[in-house]
Coordinates of C-alpha atoms in Angstrom, one line a residue:
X110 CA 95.5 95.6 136.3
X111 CA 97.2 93.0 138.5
X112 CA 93.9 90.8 137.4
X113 CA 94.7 91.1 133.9
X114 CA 96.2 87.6 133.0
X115 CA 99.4 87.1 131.1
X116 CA 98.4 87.1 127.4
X117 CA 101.7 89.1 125.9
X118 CA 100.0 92.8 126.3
X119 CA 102.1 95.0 124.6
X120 CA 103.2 97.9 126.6
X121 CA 102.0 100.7 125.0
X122 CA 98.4 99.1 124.4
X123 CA 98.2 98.4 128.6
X124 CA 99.1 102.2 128.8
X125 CA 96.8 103.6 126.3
X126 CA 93.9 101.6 128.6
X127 CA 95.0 103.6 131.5
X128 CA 94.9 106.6 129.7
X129 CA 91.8 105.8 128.2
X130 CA 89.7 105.3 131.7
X131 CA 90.2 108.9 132.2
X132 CA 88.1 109.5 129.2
X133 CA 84.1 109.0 128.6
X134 CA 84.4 109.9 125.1
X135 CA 87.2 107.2 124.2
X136 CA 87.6 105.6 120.9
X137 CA 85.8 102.0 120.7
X138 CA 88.7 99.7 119.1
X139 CA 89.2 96.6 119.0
X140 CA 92.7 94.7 118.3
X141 CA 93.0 91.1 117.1
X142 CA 96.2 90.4 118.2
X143 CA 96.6 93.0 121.4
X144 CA 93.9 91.1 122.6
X145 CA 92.3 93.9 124.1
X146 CA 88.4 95.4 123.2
X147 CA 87.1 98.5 124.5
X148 CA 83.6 100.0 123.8
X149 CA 82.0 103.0 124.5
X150 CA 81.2 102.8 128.5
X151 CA 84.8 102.3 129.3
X152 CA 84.1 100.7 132.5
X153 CA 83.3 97.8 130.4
X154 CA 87.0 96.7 129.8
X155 CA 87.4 93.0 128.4
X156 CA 90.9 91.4 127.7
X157 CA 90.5 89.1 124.8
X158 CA 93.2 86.2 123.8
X159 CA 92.1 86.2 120.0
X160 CA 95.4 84.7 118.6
X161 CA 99.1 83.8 119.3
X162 CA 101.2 86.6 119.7
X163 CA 105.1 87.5 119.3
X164 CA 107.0 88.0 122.4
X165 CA 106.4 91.4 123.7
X166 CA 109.3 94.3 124.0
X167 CA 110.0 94.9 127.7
X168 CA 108.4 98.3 128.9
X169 CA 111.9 100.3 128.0
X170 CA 111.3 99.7 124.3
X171 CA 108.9 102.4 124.5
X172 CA 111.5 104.9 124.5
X173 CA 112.5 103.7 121.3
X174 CA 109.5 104.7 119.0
X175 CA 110.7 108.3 118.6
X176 CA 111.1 108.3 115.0
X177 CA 111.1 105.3 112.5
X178 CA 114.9 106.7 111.0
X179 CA 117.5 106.8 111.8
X180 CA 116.9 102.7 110.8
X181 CA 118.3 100.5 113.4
X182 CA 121.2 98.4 111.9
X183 CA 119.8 94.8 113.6
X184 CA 116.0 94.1 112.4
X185 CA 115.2 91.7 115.3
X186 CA 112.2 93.3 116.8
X187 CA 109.1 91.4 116.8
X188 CA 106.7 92.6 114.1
X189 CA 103.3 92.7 115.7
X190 CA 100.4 94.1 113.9
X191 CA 97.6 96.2 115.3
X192 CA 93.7 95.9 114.3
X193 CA 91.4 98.5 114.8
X194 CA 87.7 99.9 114.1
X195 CA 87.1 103.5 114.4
X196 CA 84.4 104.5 116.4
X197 CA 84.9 108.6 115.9
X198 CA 85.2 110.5 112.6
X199 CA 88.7 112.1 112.4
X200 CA 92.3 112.2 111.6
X201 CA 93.9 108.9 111.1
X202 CA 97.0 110.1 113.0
X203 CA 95.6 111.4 116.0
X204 CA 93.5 108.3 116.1
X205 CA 96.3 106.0 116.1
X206 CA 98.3 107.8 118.3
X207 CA 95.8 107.8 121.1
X208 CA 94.3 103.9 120.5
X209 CA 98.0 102.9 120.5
X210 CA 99.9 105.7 122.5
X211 CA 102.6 105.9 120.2
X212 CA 104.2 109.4 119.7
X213 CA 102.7 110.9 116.9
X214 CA 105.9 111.8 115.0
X215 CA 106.2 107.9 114.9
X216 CA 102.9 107.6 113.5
X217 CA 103.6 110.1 111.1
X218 CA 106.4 107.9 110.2
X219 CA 104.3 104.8 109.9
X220 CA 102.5 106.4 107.5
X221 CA 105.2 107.7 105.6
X222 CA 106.6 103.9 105.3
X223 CA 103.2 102.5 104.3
X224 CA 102.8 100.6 107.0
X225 CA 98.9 101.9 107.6
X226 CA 96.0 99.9 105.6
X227 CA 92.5 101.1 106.1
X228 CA 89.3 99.3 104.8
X229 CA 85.7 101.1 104.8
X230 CA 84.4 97.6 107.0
X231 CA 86.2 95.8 109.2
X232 CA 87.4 91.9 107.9
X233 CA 85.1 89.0 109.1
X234 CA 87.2 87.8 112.0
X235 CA 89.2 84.1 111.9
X236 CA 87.6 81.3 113.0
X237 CA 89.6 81.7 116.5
X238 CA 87.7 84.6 117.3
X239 CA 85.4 85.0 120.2
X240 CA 82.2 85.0 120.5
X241 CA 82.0 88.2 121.8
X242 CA 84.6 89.5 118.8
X243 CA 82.1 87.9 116.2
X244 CA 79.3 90.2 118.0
X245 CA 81.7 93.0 117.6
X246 CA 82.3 91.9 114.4
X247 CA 78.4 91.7 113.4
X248 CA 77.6 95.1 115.5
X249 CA 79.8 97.2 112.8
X250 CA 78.5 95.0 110.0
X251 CA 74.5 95.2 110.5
X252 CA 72.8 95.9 106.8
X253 CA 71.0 98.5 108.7
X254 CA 74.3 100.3 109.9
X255 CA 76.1 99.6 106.6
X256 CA 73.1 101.9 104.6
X257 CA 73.7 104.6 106.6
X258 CA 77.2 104.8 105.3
X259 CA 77.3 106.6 101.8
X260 CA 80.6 105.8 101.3
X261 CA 80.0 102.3 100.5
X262 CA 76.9 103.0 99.1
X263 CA 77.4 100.6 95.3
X264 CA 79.7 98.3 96.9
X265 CA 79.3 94.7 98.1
X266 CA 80.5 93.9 101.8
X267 CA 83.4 92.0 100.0
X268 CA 84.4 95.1 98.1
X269 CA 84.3 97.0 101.2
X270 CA 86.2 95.1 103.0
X271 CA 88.9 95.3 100.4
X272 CA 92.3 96.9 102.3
X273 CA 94.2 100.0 100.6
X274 CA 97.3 102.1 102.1
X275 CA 96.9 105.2 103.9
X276 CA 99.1 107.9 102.2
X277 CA 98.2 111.0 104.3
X278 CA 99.0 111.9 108.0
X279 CA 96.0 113.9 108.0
X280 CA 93.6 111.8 106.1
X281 CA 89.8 111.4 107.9
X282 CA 88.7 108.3 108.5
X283 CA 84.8 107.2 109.5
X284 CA 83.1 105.7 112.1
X285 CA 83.4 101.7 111.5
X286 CA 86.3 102.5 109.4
X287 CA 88.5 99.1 109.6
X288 CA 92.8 100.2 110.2
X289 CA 95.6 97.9 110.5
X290 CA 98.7 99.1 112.0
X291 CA 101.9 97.5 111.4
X292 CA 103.7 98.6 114.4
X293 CA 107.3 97.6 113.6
X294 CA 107.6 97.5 110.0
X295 CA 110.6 95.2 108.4
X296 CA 113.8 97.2 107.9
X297 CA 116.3 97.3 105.4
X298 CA 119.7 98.7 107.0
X299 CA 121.6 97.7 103.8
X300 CA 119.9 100.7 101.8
X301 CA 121.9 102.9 103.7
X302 CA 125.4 101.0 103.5
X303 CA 125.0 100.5 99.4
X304 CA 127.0 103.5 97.3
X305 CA 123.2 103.4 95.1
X306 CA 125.1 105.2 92.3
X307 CA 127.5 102.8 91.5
X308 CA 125.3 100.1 91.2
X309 CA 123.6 101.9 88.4
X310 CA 124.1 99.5 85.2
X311 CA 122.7 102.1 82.5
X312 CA 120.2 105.2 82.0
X313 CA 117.8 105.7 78.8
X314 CA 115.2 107.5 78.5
X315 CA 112.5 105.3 79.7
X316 CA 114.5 102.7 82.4
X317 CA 116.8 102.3 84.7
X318 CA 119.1 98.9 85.1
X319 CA 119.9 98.3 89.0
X320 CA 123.0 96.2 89.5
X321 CA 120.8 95.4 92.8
X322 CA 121.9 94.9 96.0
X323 CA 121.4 91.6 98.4
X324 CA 119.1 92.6 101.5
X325 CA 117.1 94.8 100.2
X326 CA 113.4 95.2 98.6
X327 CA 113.3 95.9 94.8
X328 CA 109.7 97.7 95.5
X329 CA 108.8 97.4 98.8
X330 CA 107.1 95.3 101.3
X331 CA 103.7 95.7 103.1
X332 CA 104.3 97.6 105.7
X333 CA 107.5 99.1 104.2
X334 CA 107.5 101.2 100.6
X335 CA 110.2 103.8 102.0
X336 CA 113.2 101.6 102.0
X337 CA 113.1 100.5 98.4
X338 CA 115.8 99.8 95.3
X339 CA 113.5 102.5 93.4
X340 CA 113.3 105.1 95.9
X341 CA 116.9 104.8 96.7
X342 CA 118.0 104.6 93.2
X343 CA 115.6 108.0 92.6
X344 CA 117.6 109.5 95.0
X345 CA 120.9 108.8 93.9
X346 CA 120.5 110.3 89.9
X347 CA 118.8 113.2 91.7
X348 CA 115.4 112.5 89.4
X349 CA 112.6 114.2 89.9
X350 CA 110.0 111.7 89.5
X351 CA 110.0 108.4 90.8
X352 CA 111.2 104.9 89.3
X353 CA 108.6 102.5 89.1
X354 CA 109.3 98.8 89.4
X355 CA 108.6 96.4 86.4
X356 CA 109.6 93.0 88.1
X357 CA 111.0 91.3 91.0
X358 CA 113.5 89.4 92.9
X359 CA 113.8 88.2 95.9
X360 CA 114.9 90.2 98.6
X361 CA 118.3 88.0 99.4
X362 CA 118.8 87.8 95.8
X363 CA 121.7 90.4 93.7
X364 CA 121.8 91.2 90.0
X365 CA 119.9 92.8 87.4
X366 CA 116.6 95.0 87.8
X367 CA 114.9 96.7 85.7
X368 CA 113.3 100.1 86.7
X369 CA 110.9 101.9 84.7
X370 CA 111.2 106.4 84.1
X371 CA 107.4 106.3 82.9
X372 CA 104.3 104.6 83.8
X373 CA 103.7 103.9 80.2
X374 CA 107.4 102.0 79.5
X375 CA 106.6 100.2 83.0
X376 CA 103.4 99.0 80.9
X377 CA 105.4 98.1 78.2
X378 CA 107.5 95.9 80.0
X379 CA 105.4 94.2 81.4
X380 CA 103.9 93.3 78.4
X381 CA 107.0 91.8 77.3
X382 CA 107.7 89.9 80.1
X383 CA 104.1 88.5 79.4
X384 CA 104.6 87.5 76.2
X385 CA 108.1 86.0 77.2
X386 CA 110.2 88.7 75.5
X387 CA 112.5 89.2 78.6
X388 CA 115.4 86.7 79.4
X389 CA 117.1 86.4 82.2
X390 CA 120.2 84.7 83.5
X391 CA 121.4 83.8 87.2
X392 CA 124.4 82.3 88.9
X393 CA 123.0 80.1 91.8
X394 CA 126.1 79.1 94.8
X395 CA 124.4 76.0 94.9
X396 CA 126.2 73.6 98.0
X397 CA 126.7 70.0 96.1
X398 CA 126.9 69.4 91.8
X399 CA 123.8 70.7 89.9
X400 CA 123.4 68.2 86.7
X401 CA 123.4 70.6 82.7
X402 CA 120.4 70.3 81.3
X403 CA 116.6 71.3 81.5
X404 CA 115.5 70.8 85.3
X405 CA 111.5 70.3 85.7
X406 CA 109.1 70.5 88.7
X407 CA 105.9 71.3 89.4
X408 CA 104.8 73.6 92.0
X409 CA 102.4 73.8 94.9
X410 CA 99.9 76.5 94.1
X411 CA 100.5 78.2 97.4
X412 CA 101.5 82.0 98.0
X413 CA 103.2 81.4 101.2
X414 CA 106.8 80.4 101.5
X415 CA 108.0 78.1 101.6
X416 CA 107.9 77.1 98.1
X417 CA 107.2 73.1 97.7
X418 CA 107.8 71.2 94.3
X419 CA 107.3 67.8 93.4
X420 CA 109.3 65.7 90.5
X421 CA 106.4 64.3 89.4
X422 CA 102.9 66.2 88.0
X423 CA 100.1 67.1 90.1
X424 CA 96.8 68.3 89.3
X425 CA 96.6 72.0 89.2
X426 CA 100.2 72.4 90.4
X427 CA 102.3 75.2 88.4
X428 CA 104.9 73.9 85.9
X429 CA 108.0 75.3 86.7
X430 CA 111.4 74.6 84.5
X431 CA 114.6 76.0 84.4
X432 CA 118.2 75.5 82.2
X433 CA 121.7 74.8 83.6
X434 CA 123.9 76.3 81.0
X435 CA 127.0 74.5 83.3
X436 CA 128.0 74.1 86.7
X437 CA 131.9 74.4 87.8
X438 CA 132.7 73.8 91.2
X439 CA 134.9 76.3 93.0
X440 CA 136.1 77.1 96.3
X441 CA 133.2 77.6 99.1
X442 CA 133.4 81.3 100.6
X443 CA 135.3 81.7 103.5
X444 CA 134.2 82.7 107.1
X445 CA 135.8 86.2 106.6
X446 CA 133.5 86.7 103.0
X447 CA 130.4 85.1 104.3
X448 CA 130.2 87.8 107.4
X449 CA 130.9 90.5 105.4
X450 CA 128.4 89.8 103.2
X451 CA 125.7 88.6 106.0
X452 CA 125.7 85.0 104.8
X453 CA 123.9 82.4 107.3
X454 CA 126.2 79.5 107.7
X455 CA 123.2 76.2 107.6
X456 CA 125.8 73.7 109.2
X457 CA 126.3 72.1 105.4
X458 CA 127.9 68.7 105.9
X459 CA 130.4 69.5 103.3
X460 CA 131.9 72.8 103.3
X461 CA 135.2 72.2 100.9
X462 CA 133.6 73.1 97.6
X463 CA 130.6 74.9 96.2
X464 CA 129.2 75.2 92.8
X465 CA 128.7 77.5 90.9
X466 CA 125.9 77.4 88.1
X467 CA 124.4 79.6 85.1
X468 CA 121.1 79.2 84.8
X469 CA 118.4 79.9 82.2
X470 CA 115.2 80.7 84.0
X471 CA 112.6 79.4 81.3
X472 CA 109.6 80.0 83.8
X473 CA 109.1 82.9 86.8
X474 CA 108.0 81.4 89.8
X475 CA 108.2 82.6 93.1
X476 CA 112.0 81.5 94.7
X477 CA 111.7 78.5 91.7
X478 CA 115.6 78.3 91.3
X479 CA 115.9 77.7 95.4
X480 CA 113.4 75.3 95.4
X481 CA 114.5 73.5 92.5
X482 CA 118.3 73.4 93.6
X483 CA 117.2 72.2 96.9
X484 CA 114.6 69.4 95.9
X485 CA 117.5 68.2 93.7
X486 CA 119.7 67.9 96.7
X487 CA 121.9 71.2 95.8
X488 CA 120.9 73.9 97.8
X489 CA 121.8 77.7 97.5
X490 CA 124.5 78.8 100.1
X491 CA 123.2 80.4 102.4
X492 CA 119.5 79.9 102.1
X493 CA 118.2 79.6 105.5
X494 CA 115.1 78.5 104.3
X495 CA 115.3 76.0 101.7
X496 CA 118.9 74.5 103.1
X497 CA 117.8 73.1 106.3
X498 CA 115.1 70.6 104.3
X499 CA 117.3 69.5 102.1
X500 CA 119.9 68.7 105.0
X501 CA 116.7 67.2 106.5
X502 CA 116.2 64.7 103.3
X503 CA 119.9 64.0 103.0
X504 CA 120.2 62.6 106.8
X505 CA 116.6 60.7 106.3
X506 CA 115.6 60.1 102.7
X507 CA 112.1 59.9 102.1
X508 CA 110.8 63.1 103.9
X509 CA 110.1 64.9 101.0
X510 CA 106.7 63.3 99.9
X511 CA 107.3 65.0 96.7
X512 CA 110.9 64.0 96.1
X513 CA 113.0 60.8 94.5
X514 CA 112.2 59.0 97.7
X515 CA 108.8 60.0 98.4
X516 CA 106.3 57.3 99.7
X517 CA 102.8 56.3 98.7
X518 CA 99.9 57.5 100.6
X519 CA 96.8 56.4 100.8
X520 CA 94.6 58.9 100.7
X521 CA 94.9 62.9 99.9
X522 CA 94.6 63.3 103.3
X523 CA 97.9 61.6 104.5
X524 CA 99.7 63.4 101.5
X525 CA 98.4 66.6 102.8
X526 CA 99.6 65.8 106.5
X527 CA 102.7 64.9 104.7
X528 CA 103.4 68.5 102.9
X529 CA 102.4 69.9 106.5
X530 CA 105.4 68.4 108.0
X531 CA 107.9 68.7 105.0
X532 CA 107.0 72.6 105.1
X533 CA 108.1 72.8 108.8
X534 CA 111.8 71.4 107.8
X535 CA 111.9 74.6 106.1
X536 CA 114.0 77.5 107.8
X537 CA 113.0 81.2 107.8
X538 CA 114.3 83.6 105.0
X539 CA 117.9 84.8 104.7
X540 CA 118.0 88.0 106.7
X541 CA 120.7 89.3 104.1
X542 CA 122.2 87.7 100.7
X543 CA 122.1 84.0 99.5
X544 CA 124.4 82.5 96.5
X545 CA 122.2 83.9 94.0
X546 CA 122.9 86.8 91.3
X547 CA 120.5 87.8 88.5
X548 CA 123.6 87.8 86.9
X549 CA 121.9 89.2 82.8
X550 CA 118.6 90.3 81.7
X551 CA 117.6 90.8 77.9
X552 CA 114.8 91.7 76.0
X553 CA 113.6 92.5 72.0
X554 CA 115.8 89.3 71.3
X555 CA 119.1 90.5 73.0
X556 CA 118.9 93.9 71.5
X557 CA 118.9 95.3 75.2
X558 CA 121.3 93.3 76.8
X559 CA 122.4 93.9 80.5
X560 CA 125.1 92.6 83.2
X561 CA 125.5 92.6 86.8
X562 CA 129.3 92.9 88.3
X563 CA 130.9 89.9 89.6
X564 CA 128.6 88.1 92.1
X565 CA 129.9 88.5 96.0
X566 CA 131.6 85.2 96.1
X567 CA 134.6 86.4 93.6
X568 CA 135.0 89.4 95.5

């Protein structure tokens, strides 16, 4: 092993290889991101450097995967994902245990958490792949070995290739079955601080209203659907079938949810929020004066954060709009409330006052009101994504190619460059809460009307 080079081998994968050399009948797997492919004569061992990789754990972290709960109260592990093909017919669990050598009670776990995705063929590999991972790739993908397979007998390669959750510890999976493996799923150590029962708005017969908390998932992420607003809020009214979610906010975000008893009322709301039945109001702790009126950008057609906007149209770019019912300005939260309530100080230049604005979201985009706010110069406190571009533009107008003192480019190209660079003035997400409360939702013309409790700045 000392001829290995350095390429950020995770632990456990370097000691499954040992373990596996004792073994002629070893799994074939391959992982994109371990960097490491073994086939069936396991004295033909290759490390691979398919793609940059998180920092690795030190070889004491092992010790840690005993059991996914209890959930660790920092969520600063690196995230790394695992990529596999199945060479053997058999349990998923036991298969994952020995390709990874994690303890199988932490597989279990995985599992449990959602944090396992299977596919019947393996994905076509990124265009930084090998060429010995493409003939890997094209081994397990042969028309003549895909006909053998009756299980994707009727389907297209596309269709097969199509990733779905693994909900059983003991579910089989085939030879050339694709698995991902998120080894470190996100956390949510707030679920377990929140009193869930007194954030419980109201309780009909067909939904739930969540005074939700900030730092945590309304339904669940993808490699996390235990830690969840629904299956907490489940929990704490002691119902025997699970809420299902109807909509989203964002993660950082407070305020009103709705949670639906039945599948068939979680159709019907969505239905209404389709046909723009559903109105909803927020208090945004925006950091500088937010003009009244109707705000309007137009969005970047892009599902990965950060969110960009631009003042002025662009071809196939999403309209996004949004009303400021008023903005008062009022005291900016102290050091003492923003730790409590796991706020991320962004070095604002002004610090004396914030304000505070109620806003009529007239369109659902994905973090509209943040990106809004902050391409208008009055970002969210606490938004560790959106806040440091703004701060950005204030110090050197002009950044923003979208914004009042964008520049003229001369070709697509350059505006494209452009957005490229303006994206990377963009922090990560808030790890807890930002100044933002879905503070009332309504429907059927305000004959179900619904409010949050005071926002955690006025507490």
């Amino acid at each position: 092993m000392s001829t290995v080079p350095k390429l950020r081998i995770i632990h456990f994968v370097a000691k499954s290889l040992a373990t596996n050399l004792g073994h002629k009948n070893t799994s074939t797997f391959f992982t994109f991101n371990s960097h490491l492919l073994i086939s069936n004569n396991t004295s033909s061992i290759k490390h691979l450097r398919f793609s940059s990789h998180s920092p690795a754990p030190n070889s004491e972290r092992h010790a840690e995967y005993g059991r996914l709960l209890p959930c660790p109260s920092q969520n600063n592990l690196a995230r790394n994902i695992e990529h596999l093909v199945v060479r053997e017919e058999g349990p998923i669990h036991a298969f994952i245990a020995k390709a990874l050598d994690l303890p199988p009670l932490y597989v279990e776990d995985l599992i449990h958490f959602g944090a396992v995705h299977y596919a019947l063929v393996c994905p076509k590999p990124p265009s930084t792949a090998t060429q010995e991972e493409i003939k890997l790739y094209k081994e397990f993908t042969r028309p003549s070995v895909l006909r053998k397979r009756s299980s994707i007998k009727g389907k297209t390669v596309r269709e097969a290739q199509n990733t779905s959750r693994i909900t059983h510890v003991d579910q089989l999976v085939e030879a050339g079955t694709y698995v991902r493996v998120h080894v470190r799923p996100k956390r949510f150590p707030r679920c377990y601080e929140v009193d869930w029962r007194s954030r419980i708005i109201a309780v009909t017969e067909s939904y739930v209203i969540l005074d939700k908390p900030a730092g945590t998932s309304v339904g669940g992420t993808t490699d996390n659907i235990e830690e969840t607003c629904a299956n907490f809020a489940t929990r704490a009214l002691g119902l025997t079938t699970p809420l299902f979610t109807t909509h989203q906010i964002d993660n950082c975000t407070e305020g009103c949810v709705v949670l639906a008893r039945t599948k068939a009322y979680c159709s019907v709301f969505h239905r209404k929020i389709r046909e723009k039945q559903v109105k909803k109001l927020y208090l945004a702790l925006a950091a500088a004066y937010v003009p009244i009126g109707v705000m309007t950008h137009y969005m970047r057609p892009n599902r990965k954060a950060p969110t960009i906007v631009s003042e002025d149209p662009i071809k196939d770019w999403y309209l996004c709009q949004l009303e400021v019912i008023e903005c008062r300005k009022v005291p900016w939260p102290c050091d003492e409330v923003e730790t409590k309530y796991g706020i991320e100080d962004q070095n604002w230049p002004n610090k004396e006052y914030a304000y505070e604005c109620k806003i009529n979201l007239l369109t659902g985009r994905t973090h509209q009101i943040r990106a809004q706010l902050a391409a208008c110069g009055a970002p969210i406190v606490g938004d560790s994504m959106y806040m440091p571009a703004a701060i950005s533009e204030l110090a050197s107008p002009g950044l923003n190619p979208f914004g009042k003192y964008k520049k003229h480019f001369e070709s697509e190209a350059d505006r494209e460059c452009a957005t490229v660079e303006w994206g990377a003035k963009h922090g990560k997400e808030p790890s807890v809460a930002i100044g933002l409360q879905a503070c009332q939702i309504s429907w059927d013309e305000g004959e179900h009307l619904y409010k949050a409790g005071a926002p955690w700045w006025t507490q």
